[in-house]
Tab-separated table of C-alpha atoms in Angstrom:
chain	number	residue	atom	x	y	z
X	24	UNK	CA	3.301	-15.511	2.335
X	25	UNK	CA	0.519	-17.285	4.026
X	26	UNK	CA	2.908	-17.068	7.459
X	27	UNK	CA	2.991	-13.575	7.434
X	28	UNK	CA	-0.768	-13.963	8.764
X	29	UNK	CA	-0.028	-12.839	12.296
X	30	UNK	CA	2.526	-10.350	11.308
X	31	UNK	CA	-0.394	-8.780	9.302
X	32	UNK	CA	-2.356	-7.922	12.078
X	33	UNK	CA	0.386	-6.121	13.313
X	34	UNK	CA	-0.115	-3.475	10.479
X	35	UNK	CA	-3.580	-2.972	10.894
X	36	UNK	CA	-3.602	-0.953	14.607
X	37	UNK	CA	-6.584	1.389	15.304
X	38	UNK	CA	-4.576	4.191	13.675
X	39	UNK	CA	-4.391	2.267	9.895
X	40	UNK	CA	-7.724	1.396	10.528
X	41	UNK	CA	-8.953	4.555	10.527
X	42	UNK	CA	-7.407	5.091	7.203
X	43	UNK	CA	-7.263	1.368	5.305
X	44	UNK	CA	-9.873	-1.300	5.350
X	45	UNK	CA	-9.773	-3.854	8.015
X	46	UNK	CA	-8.464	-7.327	7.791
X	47	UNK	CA	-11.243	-9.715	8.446
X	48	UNK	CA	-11.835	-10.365	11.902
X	49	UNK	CA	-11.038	-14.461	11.791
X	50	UNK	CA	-7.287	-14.755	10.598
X	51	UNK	CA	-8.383	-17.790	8.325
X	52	UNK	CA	-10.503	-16.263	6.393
X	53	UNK	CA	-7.945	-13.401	5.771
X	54	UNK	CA	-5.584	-16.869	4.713
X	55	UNK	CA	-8.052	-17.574	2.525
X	56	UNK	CA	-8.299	-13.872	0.700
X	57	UNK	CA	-4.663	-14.093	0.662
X	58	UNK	CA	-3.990	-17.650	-0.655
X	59	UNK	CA	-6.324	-16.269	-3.771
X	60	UNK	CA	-4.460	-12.870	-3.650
X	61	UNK	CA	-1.077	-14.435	-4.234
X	62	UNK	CA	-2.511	-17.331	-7.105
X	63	UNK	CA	-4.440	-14.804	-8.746
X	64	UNK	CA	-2.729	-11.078	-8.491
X	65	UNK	CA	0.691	-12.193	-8.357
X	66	UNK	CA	0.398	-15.440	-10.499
X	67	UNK	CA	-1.589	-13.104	-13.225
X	68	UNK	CA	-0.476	-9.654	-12.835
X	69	UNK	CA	2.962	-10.224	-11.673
X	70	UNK	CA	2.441	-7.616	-9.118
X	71	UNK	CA	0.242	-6.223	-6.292
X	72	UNK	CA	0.930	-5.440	-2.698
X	73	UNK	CA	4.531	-6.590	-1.445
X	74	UNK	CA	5.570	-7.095	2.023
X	75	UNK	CA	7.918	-4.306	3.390
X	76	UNK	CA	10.932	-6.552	5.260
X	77	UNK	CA	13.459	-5.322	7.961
X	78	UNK	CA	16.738	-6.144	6.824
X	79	UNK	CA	18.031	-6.514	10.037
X	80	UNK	CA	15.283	-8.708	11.818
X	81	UNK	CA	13.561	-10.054	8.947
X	82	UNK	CA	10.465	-9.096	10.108
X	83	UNK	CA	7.286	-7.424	8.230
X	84	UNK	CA	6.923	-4.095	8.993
X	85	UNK	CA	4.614	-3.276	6.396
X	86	UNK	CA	2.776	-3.420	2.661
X	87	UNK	CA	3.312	-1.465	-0.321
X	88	UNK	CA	2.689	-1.434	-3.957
X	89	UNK	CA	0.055	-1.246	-6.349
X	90	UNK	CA	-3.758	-2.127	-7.001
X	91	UNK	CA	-4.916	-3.751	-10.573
X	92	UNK	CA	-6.496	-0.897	-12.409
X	93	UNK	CA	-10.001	-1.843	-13.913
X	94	UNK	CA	-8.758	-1.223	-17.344
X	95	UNK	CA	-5.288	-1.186	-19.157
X	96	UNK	CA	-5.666	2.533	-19.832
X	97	UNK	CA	-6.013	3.565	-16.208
X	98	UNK	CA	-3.519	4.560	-13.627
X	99	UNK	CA	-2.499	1.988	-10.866
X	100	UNK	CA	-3.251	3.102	-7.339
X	101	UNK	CA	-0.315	3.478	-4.951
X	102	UNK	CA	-1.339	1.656	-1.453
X	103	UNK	CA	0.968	1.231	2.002
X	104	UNK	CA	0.950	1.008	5.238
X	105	UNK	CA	3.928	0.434	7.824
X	106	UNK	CA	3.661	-1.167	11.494
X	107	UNK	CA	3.191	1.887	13.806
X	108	UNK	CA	6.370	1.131	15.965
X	109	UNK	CA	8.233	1.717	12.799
X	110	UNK	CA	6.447	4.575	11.532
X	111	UNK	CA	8.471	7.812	11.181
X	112	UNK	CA	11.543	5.880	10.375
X	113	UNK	CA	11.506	6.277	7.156
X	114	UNK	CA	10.293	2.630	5.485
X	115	UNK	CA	7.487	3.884	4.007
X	116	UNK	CA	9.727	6.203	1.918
X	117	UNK	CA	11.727	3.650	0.993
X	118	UNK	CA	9.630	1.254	0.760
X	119	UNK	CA	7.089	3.541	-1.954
X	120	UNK	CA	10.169	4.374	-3.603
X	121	UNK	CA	10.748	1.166	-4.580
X	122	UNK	CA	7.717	0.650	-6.030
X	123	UNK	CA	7.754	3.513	-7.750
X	124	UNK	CA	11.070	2.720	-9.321
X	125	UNK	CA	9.950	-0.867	-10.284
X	126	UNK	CA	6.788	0.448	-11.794
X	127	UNK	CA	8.750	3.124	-14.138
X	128	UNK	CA	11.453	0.174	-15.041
X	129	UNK	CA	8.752	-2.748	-15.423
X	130	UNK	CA	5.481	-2.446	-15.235
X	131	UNK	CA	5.118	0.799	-17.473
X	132	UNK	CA	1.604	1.533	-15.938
X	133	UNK	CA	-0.251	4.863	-17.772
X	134	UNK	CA	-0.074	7.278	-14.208
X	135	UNK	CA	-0.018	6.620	-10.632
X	136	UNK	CA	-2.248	7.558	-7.932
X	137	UNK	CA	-2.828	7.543	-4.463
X	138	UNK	CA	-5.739	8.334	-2.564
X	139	UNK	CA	-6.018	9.421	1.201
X	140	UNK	CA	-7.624	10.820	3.702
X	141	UNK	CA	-7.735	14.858	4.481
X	142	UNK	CA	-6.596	14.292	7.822
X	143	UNK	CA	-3.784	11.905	7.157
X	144	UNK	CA	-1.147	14.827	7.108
X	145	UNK	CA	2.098	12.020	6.749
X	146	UNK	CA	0.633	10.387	3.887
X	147	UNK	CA	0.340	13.323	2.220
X	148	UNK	CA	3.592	14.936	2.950
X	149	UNK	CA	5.192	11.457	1.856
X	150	UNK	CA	3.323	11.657	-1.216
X	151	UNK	CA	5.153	15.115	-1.981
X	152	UNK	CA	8.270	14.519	-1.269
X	153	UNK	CA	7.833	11.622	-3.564
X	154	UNK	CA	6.848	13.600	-6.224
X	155	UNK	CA	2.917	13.027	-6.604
X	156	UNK	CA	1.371	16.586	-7.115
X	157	UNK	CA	-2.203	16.859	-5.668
X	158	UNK	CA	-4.911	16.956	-7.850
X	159	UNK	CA	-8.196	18.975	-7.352
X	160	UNK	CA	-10.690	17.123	-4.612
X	161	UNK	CA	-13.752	15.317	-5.475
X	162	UNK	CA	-17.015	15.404	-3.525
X	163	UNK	CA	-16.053	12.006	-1.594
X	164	UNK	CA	-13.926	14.316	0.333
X	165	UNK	CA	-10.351	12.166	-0.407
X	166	UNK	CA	-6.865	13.965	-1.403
X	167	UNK	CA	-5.802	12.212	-4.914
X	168	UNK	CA	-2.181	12.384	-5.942
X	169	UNK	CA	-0.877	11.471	-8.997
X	170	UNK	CA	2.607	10.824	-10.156
């Protein structure tokens, strides 16, 4: 929702930057992006990037779900990140889980991947215990995991 603008932020520390793109750097324009992000992805696709809630504060702790391939044929890409105070909690786990589970009961997509960094040892141990086996690298340097 557009009022989860500051809360946004939140997930985006120097540590997430290092492995996600940043938000923009004027929070309106990032209401703008998302305005057309929830009319367009969600109102088309019925899906995208949801926002990861704490049950017991209602608070957003984080985003997960999946990018629009380019074409029907190709595998979604897998995408999170969780606020680092609640990192190592196990939300992300949960929270890709879920995705994963609504993805195999409704949106059917041909594969799964995710892509990350080398260095970015939690992702990639999530990633595993998930399921996603990883596949050979590519000269860009980035693990890919497919499910």
């Amino acid at each position: 929702m557009l009022s989860d603008i500051p809360a946004l932020y939140a997930l985006y520390d120097g540590e997430a930057k290092r492995y996600l793109p940043p938000l923009p750097d004027d929070p309106e324009e990032e209401k703008k992006i998302l305005r057309a992000y929830i009319e367009k992805v969600y109102g088309l696709m019925g899906y995208g990037y949801w926002a990861v809630i704490e049950r017991k504060t209602g608070e957003l702790v984080g985003r997960a779900g999946f990018g629009v391939p380019a074409r029907e044929e190709d595998p979604a890409e897998l995408g999170y990140v969780i606020r680092r105070d609640k990192r190592k909690k196990g939300y992300a786990k949960e929270a890709v889980q879920a995705a994963i589970d609504y993805e195999r009961r409704m949106l059917c997509f041909p594969g799964v991947i995710a892509l990350t960094e080398v260095e970015n040892i939690p992702s990639r141990r999530l990633l595993v215990s998930l399921g996603f086996r990883e596949l050979p690298r590519q000269k860009d340097g980035l693990c890919r995991y497919a499910l």
